[in-house]
Amino acid sequence: MEQDAFSFLQEFPTNGDLEEVLKRTVEVLNQSVESRKIITRKDLQSTIASYFPSKRHISSIGSTGKDLFYSLAKDVEADIQIVSDPTKELGTAGDIKDFLQYFQDRFRRLRQILKQRIDVHDAVSIADAQHASSKREMKIIAIVTEKKERKRSIMIQIEDLENVASMIVLPTIEQAVFERFRQIILDEVLCFHVVKGQDNAFIGKNVLWPDVPERKVTGATVPVCAALLSDIHIGSKTFLDEPFERFIRWLNGDLGNSKQMELAGRVKYITIAGDLVDGIGVYPNQEAELSILDIYGQYQSFAKLIERIPDYIEVIVIPGNHDAVRQAMPQPALSKKYFEPIMEAREVISLGNPARVKIHGVNLLMYHGRSLEDVIGMVPYMTYQTPEKAMEHLLRARHLAPVYGKKTLISAEMKDHLIIDEPPDVFQCGHIHVMKSEVYRGVNIVNCGAWQNQTEFQRKMGLVPTPGILPILDLQKLQMTSIDFTKS
């Protein structure tokens, strides 16, 4: 047996048919004119196509017309567990009491996460630190309420549940540490290594984020994949209809080389991190860039597209800032009015933003990513071309939208749904329209890019998208790959 044929068999579902496939293949070879004694991958695919039609989804690939498309994912039972969905937990009066309770909940929970770090166990309250003797070194857990950078120093205002304090960061500290202080954004809960100064003020010596611990993540037990999408923007004149059509054809086994077809056959899940449609009135003069002026019509068009996704593939969606839900975070799932045409087209799991699911045991955090704009705008050296670094900062902060009152609207709920209580195995975002991925302390980070060309609004912002590139996650190996569907 050739190595390629052996690899093909390793991915064959263990449901009792393997022995029969081999037996039938040998019989065919013995009866052939060639009388070959070596089994090839093509021999196995021909046997499956002729004698086991249920093991293949589509008989040929459009690009070559030769290879057979075998869908391993079709024979794998779906395994999805919804861990968290904010949809049914939202509701607040929006008064000052709610605001205070929201930030108190944020502080207490992030303080608890910080205290899990070995180097934070000895942290004290601001009050205890202010009662300490001058020049004493201590650690304080506090929330950042104000930050001002000067030429040679940084002034920071901090507070905990009882007290407030001022801190100055001097340029005499190590440059790398000074740069860490520069990366602080407002409303983060952090641990500060300080020295007691005069008048109950402190001198900053170092800063620690809650962060995620370095760890080894275990993948799924079956060799299936998830295709990670976001920012499809149906209804926009710049929607990439041809690349998206290629994506649908690839899923159905009509397009791609043998390696790409094998990958398509292992796609069991599609997760979409928001902005299914382009929406109405999201940014100035948007109407001039719309091909569908009716929001309901946009969702109907989206439904027609996903109707063509093979029915054995599970689809999970959350909303983004272009979708027909409230703008404030966290966002509920799409309402029945707009979700109805989608459900009529095919079965879809619709959750709020953010949401957390386990797929074959792999912990996936889905978040549209509106706050990435705030992080990019406030942290030095970050740009729209490096969204994965902004996502990394959110993991370090253990919060999806730390800063309050900037571009990301946040609803003051009874509970802060944006805290990352448990580190995910995979962190999926969109919004920035630039496809980037990396592994940070064991977490697979991926920003999904988009299916929309650069708009005039994006051009004015200086945002250069990388549309039509699909990231695909191997859930067993926890490895990321991608396919560029903008190329024929």
mmCIF file of C-alpha atoms in Angstrom, residues 136-435:
data_model
loop_
_atom_site.group_PDB
_atom_site.id
_atom_site.type_symbol
_atom_site.label_atom_id
_atom_site.label_comp_id
_atom_site.label_asym_id
_atom_site.label_seq_id
_atom_site.Cartn_x
_atom_site.Cartn_y
_atom_site.Cartn_z
ATOM 1 C CA ARG A 136 8.471 50.473 51.589
ATOM 2 C CA GLU A 137 7.907 48.201 48.548
ATOM 3 C CA MET A 138 4.468 46.566 48.157
ATOM 4 C CA LYS A 139 2.005 45.182 45.638
ATOM 5 C CA ILE A 140 -1.451 46.657 45.114
ATOM 6 C CA ILE A 141 -4.406 45.353 43.097
ATOM 7 C CA ALA A 142 -6.352 48.280 41.650
ATOM 8 C CA ILE A 143 -8.379 49.491 38.690
ATOM 9 C CA VAL A 144 -6.941 52.223 36.459
ATOM 10 C CA THR A 145 -9.170 55.304 36.297
ATOM 11 C CA GLU A 146 -6.815 57.804 34.673
ATOM 12 C CA LYS A 147 -3.504 57.764 32.832
ATOM 13 C CA LYS A 148 -1.453 60.682 31.501
ATOM 14 C CA GLU A 149 1.808 60.288 29.632
ATOM 15 C CA ARG A 150 4.380 63.053 29.764
ATOM 16 C CA LYS A 151 7.758 63.284 28.082
ATOM 17 C CA ARG A 152 9.642 61.579 30.873
ATOM 18 C CA SER A 153 6.986 60.140 33.187
ATOM 19 C CA ILE A 154 3.528 58.563 33.423
ATOM 20 C CA MET A 155 0.868 59.670 35.917
ATOM 21 C CA ILE A 156 -1.722 57.030 36.874
ATOM 22 C CA GLN A 157 -4.821 57.253 39.064
ATOM 23 C CA ILE A 158 -5.930 53.971 40.657
ATOM 24 C CA GLU A 159 -8.663 52.818 43.020
ATOM 25 C CA ASP A 160 -10.034 49.726 44.714
ATOM 26 C CA LEU A 161 -13.363 49.202 46.511
ATOM 27 C CA GLU A 162 -12.489 51.601 49.347
ATOM 28 C CA ASN A 163 -9.743 54.054 48.365
ATOM 29 C CA VAL A 164 -8.090 56.020 45.572
ATOM 30 C CA ALA A 165 -4.428 56.828 45.034
ATOM 31 C CA SER A 166 -1.944 58.445 42.651
ATOM 32 C CA MET A 167 1.109 56.807 41.116
ATOM 33 C CA ILE A 168 4.018 58.161 39.117
ATOM 34 C CA VAL A 169 6.214 56.091 36.832
ATOM 35 C CA LEU A 170 9.675 57.626 36.448
ATOM 36 C CA PRO A 171 12.013 57.190 33.461
ATOM 37 C CA THR A 172 14.736 55.904 35.777
ATOM 38 C CA ILE A 173 13.216 52.406 35.755
ATOM 39 C CA GLU A 174 14.247 49.840 33.149
ATOM 40 C CA GLN A 175 13.062 50.820 29.647
ATOM 41 C CA ALA A 176 11.210 47.528 29.096
ATOM 42 C CA VAL A 177 9.250 48.055 32.329
ATOM 43 C CA PHE A 178 8.482 51.674 31.382
ATOM 44 C CA GLU A 179 7.051 50.391 28.089
ATOM 45 C CA ARG A 180 4.858 47.939 30.020
ATOM 46 C CA PHE A 181 3.316 50.876 31.884
ATOM 47 C CA ARG A 182 2.709 52.595 28.543
ATOM 48 C CA GLN A 183 0.613 49.593 27.441
ATOM 49 C CA ILE A 184 -1.890 50.090 30.276
ATOM 50 C CA ILE A 185 -5.367 51.133 29.149
ATOM 51 C CA LEU A 186 -8.139 52.600 31.281
ATOM 52 C CA ASP A 187 -10.396 50.450 33.471
ATOM 53 C CA GLU A 188 -8.025 47.470 33.542
ATOM 54 C CA VAL A 189 -7.656 45.689 36.894
ATOM 55 C CA LEU A 190 -3.931 45.178 37.472
ATOM 56 C CA CYS A 191 -1.352 44.417 40.133
ATOM 57 C CA PHE A 192 1.187 47.193 40.710
ATOM 58 C CA HIS A 193 4.580 46.769 42.335
ATOM 59 C CA VAL A 194 5.048 50.134 44.062
ATOM 60 C CA VAL A 195 7.198 52.053 46.510
ATOM 61 C CA LYS A 196 5.470 54.228 49.129
ATOM 62 C CA GLY A 197 6.172 57.889 48.426
ATOM 63 C CA GLN A 198 5.086 61.085 50.105
ATOM 64 C CA ASP A 199 1.492 62.230 50.706
ATOM 65 C CA ASN A 200 0.056 58.725 50.247
ATOM 66 C CA ALA A 201 1.275 58.599 46.631
ATOM 67 C CA PHE A 202 3.209 55.718 45.096
ATOM 68 C CA ILE A 203 6.105 55.242 42.704
ATOM 69 C CA GLY A 204 5.435 52.533 40.130
ATOM 70 C CA LYS A 205 8.133 49.856 39.830
ATOM 71 C CA ASN A 206 6.336 47.195 37.753
ATOM 72 C CA VAL A 207 2.890 46.108 36.577
ATOM 73 C CA LEU A 208 1.297 42.672 36.165
ATOM 74 C CA TRP A 209 -1.774 41.760 34.127
ATOM 75 C CA PRO A 210 -4.078 38.871 35.146
ATOM 76 C CA ASP A 211 -2.965 37.077 31.942
ATOM 77 C CA VAL A 212 -3.535 33.440 31.000
ATOM 78 C CA PRO A 213 -1.238 30.733 32.371
ATOM 79 C CA GLU A 214 1.082 28.884 30.006
ATOM 80 C CA ARG A 215 -0.453 25.471 29.441
ATOM 81 C CA LYS A 216 -0.683 22.564 27.047
ATOM 82 C CA VAL A 217 -4.086 22.254 25.412
ATOM 83 C CA THR A 218 -5.618 18.916 24.417
ATOM 84 C CA GLY A 219 -7.416 18.688 21.085
ATOM 85 C CA ALA A 220 -10.410 16.648 19.933
ATOM 86 C CA THR A 221 -10.249 12.872 19.604
ATOM 87 C CA VAL A 222 -11.576 12.962 16.022
ATOM 88 C CA PRO A 223 -9.767 14.547 13.021
ATOM 89 C CA VAL A 224 -12.433 17.135 12.157
ATOM 90 C CA CYS A 225 -12.013 20.835 11.413
ATOM 91 C CA ALA A 226 -13.804 24.127 12.009
ATOM 92 C CA ALA A 227 -13.943 26.879 9.392
ATOM 93 C CA LEU A 228 -13.771 30.244 11.176
ATOM 94 C CA LEU A 229 -15.542 33.163 9.501
ATOM 95 C CA SER A 230 -16.669 36.675 10.331
ATOM 96 C CA ASP A 231 -17.663 39.931 8.643
ATOM 97 C CA ILE A 232 -19.492 38.529 5.635
ATOM 98 C CA HIS A 233 -21.387 41.813 5.083
ATOM 99 C CA ILE A 234 -24.190 40.596 2.838
ATOM 100 C CA GLY A 235 -25.896 43.633 1.285
ATOM 101 C CA SER A 236 -22.712 45.606 0.674
ATOM 102 C CA LYS A 237 -21.655 46.468 -2.879
ATOM 103 C CA THR A 238 -18.172 45.336 -1.879
ATOM 104 C CA PHE A 239 -19.288 41.876 -0.710
ATOM 105 C CA LEU A 240 -17.016 39.282 -2.338
ATOM 106 C CA ASP A 241 -19.661 37.143 -3.998
ATOM 107 C CA GLU A 242 -17.283 35.185 -6.264
ATOM 108 C CA PRO A 243 -14.797 34.188 -3.507
ATOM 109 C CA PHE A 244 -17.720 33.254 -1.232
ATOM 110 C CA GLU A 245 -19.172 31.161 -4.056
ATOM 111 C CA ARG A 246 -15.815 29.363 -4.322
ATOM 112 C CA PHE A 247 -15.940 28.752 -0.569
ATOM 113 C CA ILE A 248 -19.395 27.146 -0.868
ATOM 114 C CA ARG A 249 -18.272 25.033 -3.825
ATOM 115 C CA TRP A 250 -15.183 23.928 -1.893
ATOM 116 C CA LEU A 251 -17.328 22.826 1.062
ATOM 117 C CA ASN A 252 -19.483 20.792 -1.315
ATOM 118 C CA GLY A 253 -16.521 19.089 -2.956
ATOM 119 C CA ASP A 254 -16.688 20.935 -6.276
ATOM 120 C CA LEU A 255 -13.426 22.863 -6.063
ATOM 121 C CA GLY A 256 -9.836 22.418 -4.954
ATOM 122 C CA ASN A 257 -6.817 20.172 -5.302
ATOM 123 C CA SER A 258 -6.641 16.793 -3.562
ATOM 124 C CA LYS A 259 -5.159 18.233 -0.367
ATOM 125 C CA GLN A 260 -7.772 20.997 -0.202
ATOM 126 C CA MET A 261 -10.550 18.508 -0.899
ATOM 127 C CA GLU A 262 -9.361 16.273 1.904
ATOM 128 C CA LEU A 263 -9.471 19.323 4.194
ATOM 129 C CA ALA A 264 -12.985 20.233 3.013
ATOM 130 C CA GLY A 265 -14.138 16.718 3.836
ATOM 131 C CA ARG A 266 -13.043 17.194 7.442
ATOM 132 C CA VAL A 267 -14.954 20.466 7.991
ATOM 133 C CA LYS A 268 -17.655 19.623 10.530
ATOM 134 C CA TYR A 269 -18.243 23.109 11.961
ATOM 135 C CA ILE A 270 -18.529 26.690 10.733
ATOM 136 C CA THR A 271 -18.357 29.456 13.337
ATOM 137 C CA ILE A 272 -19.224 33.009 12.282
ATOM 138 C CA ALA A 273 -18.109 35.818 14.618
ATOM 139 C CA GLY A 274 -20.585 38.505 13.640
ATOM 140 C CA ASP A 275 -21.473 41.003 10.892
ATOM 141 C CA LEU A 276 -23.468 38.504 8.870
ATOM 142 C CA VAL A 277 -24.909 41.453 6.950
ATOM 143 C CA ASP A 278 -23.824 45.035 6.272
ATOM 144 C CA GLY A 279 -26.773 46.563 8.095
ATOM 145 C CA ILE A 280 -28.344 49.984 7.635
ATOM 146 C CA GLY A 281 -26.987 53.336 8.891
ATOM 147 C CA VAL A 282 -23.993 51.848 10.686
ATOM 148 C CA TYR A 283 -21.573 54.535 9.459
ATOM 149 C CA PRO A 284 -21.968 57.871 7.588
ATOM 150 C CA ASN A 285 -23.222 57.632 3.978
ATOM 151 C CA GLN A 286 -23.387 53.833 4.153
ATOM 152 C CA GLU A 287 -26.483 53.734 1.941
ATOM 153 C CA ALA A 288 -24.387 54.699 -1.094
ATOM 154 C CA GLU A 289 -22.358 51.500 -0.633
ATOM 155 C CA LEU A 290 -25.312 49.109 -0.230
ATOM 156 C CA SER A 291 -26.617 46.693 -2.849
ATOM 157 C CA ILE A 292 -29.554 45.674 -0.611
ATOM 158 C CA LEU A 293 -31.209 48.623 1.150
ATOM 159 C CA ASP A 294 -33.564 46.514 3.297
ATOM 160 C CA ILE A 295 -32.116 44.893 6.444
ATOM 161 C CA TYR A 296 -34.591 42.003 6.269
ATOM 162 C CA GLY A 297 -33.644 41.476 2.635
ATOM 163 C CA GLN A 298 -29.991 41.283 3.650
ATOM 164 C CA TYR A 299 -30.729 38.437 6.076
ATOM 165 C CA GLN A 300 -32.805 36.680 3.398
ATOM 166 C CA SER A 301 -29.809 36.810 1.045
ATOM 167 C CA PHE A 302 -27.552 35.490 3.791
ATOM 168 C CA ALA A 303 -30.011 32.617 4.325
ATOM 169 C CA LYS A 304 -29.905 31.695 0.623
ATOM 170 C CA LEU A 305 -26.115 31.442 0.759
ATOM 171 C CA ILE A 306 -25.811 29.295 3.867
ATOM 172 C CA GLU A 307 -28.639 27.059 2.648
ATOM 173 C CA ARG A 308 -26.049 25.586 0.273
ATOM 174 C CA ILE A 309 -23.698 24.554 3.076
ATOM 175 C CA PRO A 310 -23.786 20.738 3.449
ATOM 176 C CA ASP A 311 -26.361 19.764 6.073
ATOM 177 C CA TYR A 312 -23.891 17.625 8.050
ATOM 178 C CA ILE A 313 -21.912 20.788 8.885
ATOM 179 C CA GLU A 314 -22.953 22.563 12.102
ATOM 180 C CA VAL A 315 -23.143 26.372 11.854
ATOM 181 C CA ILE A 316 -22.775 28.642 14.907
ATOM 182 C CA VAL A 317 -23.281 32.423 14.621
ATOM 183 C CA ILE A 318 -23.001 35.443 16.902
ATOM 184 C CA PRO A 319 -23.869 39.064 15.994
ATOM 185 C CA GLY A 320 -21.551 41.991 15.340
ATOM 186 C CA ASN A 321 -21.989 45.754 15.317
ATOM 187 C CA HIS A 322 -23.477 45.662 11.762
ATOM 188 C CA ASP A 323 -26.178 43.162 12.729
ATOM 189 C CA ALA A 324 -29.746 43.992 13.774
ATOM 190 C CA VAL A 325 -29.195 43.848 17.551
ATOM 191 C CA ARG A 326 -28.390 46.463 20.178
ATOM 192 C CA GLN A 327 -24.955 48.067 19.883
ATOM 193 C CA ALA A 328 -24.073 47.868 23.586
ATOM 194 C CA MET A 329 -22.009 44.919 24.778
ATOM 195 C CA PRO A 330 -22.864 42.180 25.515
ATOM 196 C CA GLN A 331 -25.197 41.677 22.567
ATOM 197 C CA PRO A 332 -28.125 39.237 22.516
ATOM 198 C CA ALA A 333 -28.615 36.680 19.756
ATOM 199 C CA LEU A 334 -30.463 37.759 16.616
ATOM 200 C CA SER A 335 -34.185 38.256 17.193
ATOM 201 C CA LYS A 336 -36.742 35.870 15.690
ATOM 202 C CA LYS A 337 -37.736 38.494 13.112
ATOM 203 C CA TYR A 338 -34.340 38.422 11.405
ATOM 204 C CA PHE A 339 -33.309 34.896 12.338
ATOM 205 C CA GLU A 340 -36.448 33.297 10.868
ATOM 206 C CA PRO A 341 -35.329 33.269 7.188
ATOM 207 C CA ILE A 342 -32.021 31.753 8.288
ATOM 208 C CA MET A 343 -33.712 28.928 10.202
ATOM 209 C CA GLU A 344 -36.008 28.266 7.245
ATOM 210 C CA ALA A 345 -32.902 27.774 5.098
ATOM 211 C CA ARG A 346 -31.003 25.434 7.443
ATOM 212 C CA GLU A 347 -30.431 24.672 11.101
ATOM 213 C CA VAL A 348 -28.155 27.238 12.762
ATOM 214 C CA ILE A 349 -27.104 27.743 16.391
ATOM 215 C CA SER A 350 -27.534 31.453 17.155
ATOM 216 C CA LEU A 351 -25.864 32.857 20.285
ATOM 217 C CA GLY A 352 -25.121 36.263 21.773
ATOM 218 C CA ASN A 353 -21.852 38.190 21.604
ATOM 219 C CA PRO A 354 -19.598 37.070 23.253
ATOM 220 C CA ALA A 355 -20.300 33.346 23.491
ATOM 221 C CA ARG A 356 -18.340 30.326 24.583
ATOM 222 C CA VAL A 357 -18.826 26.802 23.217
ATOM 223 C CA LYS A 358 -17.045 23.481 23.550
ATOM 224 C CA ILE A 359 -16.646 21.563 20.295
ATOM 225 C CA HIS A 360 -15.458 17.992 20.882
ATOM 226 C CA GLY A 361 -14.053 19.301 24.175
ATOM 227 C CA VAL A 362 -12.173 22.224 22.575
ATOM 228 C CA ASN A 363 -13.073 25.457 24.393
ATOM 229 C CA LEU A 364 -13.859 28.197 21.834
ATOM 230 C CA LEU A 365 -14.437 31.831 22.807
ATOM 231 C CA MET A 366 -16.316 33.711 20.072
ATOM 232 C CA TYR A 367 -16.295 37.519 20.190
ATOM 233 C CA HIS A 368 -16.960 39.925 17.337
ATOM 234 C CA GLY A 369 -14.145 42.241 18.410
ATOM 235 C CA ARG A 370 -15.444 45.831 18.466
ATOM 236 C CA SER A 371 -13.119 46.723 21.361
ATOM 237 C CA LEU A 372 -10.050 45.826 19.290
ATOM 238 C CA GLU A 373 -10.351 49.334 17.832
ATOM 239 C CA ASP A 374 -10.020 50.815 21.331
ATOM 240 C CA VAL A 375 -6.980 48.662 22.136
ATOM 241 C CA ILE A 376 -5.287 49.517 18.838
ATOM 242 C CA GLY A 377 -5.949 53.211 19.455
ATOM 243 C CA MET A 378 -4.620 53.227 23.037
ATOM 244 C CA VAL A 379 -1.681 50.804 23.102
ATOM 245 C CA PRO A 380 1.560 52.077 21.512
ATOM 246 C CA TYR A 381 2.838 50.388 18.353
ATOM 247 C CA MET A 382 -0.393 48.499 17.639
ATOM 248 C CA THR A 383 -1.983 48.870 14.199
ATOM 249 C CA TYR A 384 -4.990 47.582 12.280
ATOM 250 C CA GLN A 385 -2.648 45.203 10.442
ATOM 251 C CA THR A 386 -1.853 43.344 13.693
ATOM 252 C CA PRO A 387 -5.266 42.512 15.246
ATOM 253 C CA GLU A 388 -3.810 39.352 16.811
ATOM 254 C CA LYS A 389 -1.664 41.548 19.096
ATOM 255 C CA ALA A 390 -4.738 43.460 20.258
ATOM 256 C CA MET A 391 -6.466 40.127 20.941
ATOM 257 C CA GLU A 392 -3.398 39.052 22.893
ATOM 258 C CA HIS A 393 -3.798 42.180 25.048
ATOM 259 C CA LEU A 394 -7.422 41.240 25.812
ATOM 260 C CA LEU A 395 -6.254 37.812 26.970
ATOM 261 C CA ARG A 396 -3.638 39.428 29.206
ATOM 262 C CA ALA A 397 -6.311 41.725 30.665
ATOM 263 C CA ARG A 398 -8.719 38.745 30.956
ATOM 264 C CA HIS A 399 -11.400 41.111 29.663
ATOM 265 C CA LEU A 400 -12.952 41.528 26.212
ATOM 266 C CA ALA A 401 -13.627 45.270 26.473
ATOM 267 C CA PRO A 402 -11.635 46.814 29.335
ATOM 268 C CA VAL A 403 -12.073 50.503 28.563
ATOM 269 C CA TYR A 404 -15.464 52.075 29.252
ATOM 270 C CA GLY A 405 -16.749 55.058 27.273
ATOM 271 C CA LYS A 406 -14.756 54.773 24.040
ATOM 272 C CA LYS A 407 -15.921 53.262 20.714
ATOM 273 C CA THR A 408 -17.233 50.099 22.377
ATOM 274 C CA LEU A 409 -20.571 50.706 24.076
ATOM 275 C CA ILE A 410 -20.906 48.642 27.262
ATOM 276 C CA SER A 411 -24.142 47.984 29.121
ATOM 277 C CA ALA A 412 -23.770 48.155 32.913
ATOM 278 C CA GLU A 413 -25.272 44.744 33.655
ATOM 279 C CA MET A 414 -25.492 43.151 37.109
ATOM 280 C CA LYS A 415 -22.668 40.837 36.038
ATOM 281 C CA ASP A 416 -19.725 41.662 33.796
ATOM 282 C CA HIS A 417 -20.202 39.168 30.944
ATOM 283 C CA LEU A 418 -17.006 40.353 29.250
ATOM 284 C CA ILE A 419 -14.571 38.910 31.804
ATOM 285 C CA ILE A 420 -12.586 35.925 30.531
ATOM 286 C CA ASP A 421 -13.095 33.746 33.613
ATOM 287 C CA GLU A 422 -11.502 30.664 32.085
ATOM 288 C CA PRO A 423 -8.743 30.818 29.449
ATOM 289 C CA PRO A 424 -10.073 29.473 26.136
ATOM 290 C CA ASP A 425 -8.328 26.969 23.902
ATOM 291 C CA VAL A 426 -9.278 29.039 20.858
ATOM 292 C CA PHE A 427 -10.060 32.784 20.757
ATOM 293 C CA GLN A 428 -11.949 33.876 17.623
ATOM 294 C CA CYS A 429 -12.628 37.493 16.647
ATOM 295 C CA GLY A 430 -13.428 39.529 13.557
ATOM 296 C CA HIS A 431 -14.294 43.216 13.053
ATOM 297 C CA ILE A 432 -10.856 44.409 11.902
ATOM 298 C CA HIS A 433 -11.116 42.627 8.500
ATOM 299 C CA VAL A 434 -7.490 41.465 8.631
ATOM 300 C CA MET A 435 -6.846 37.706 8.836
#
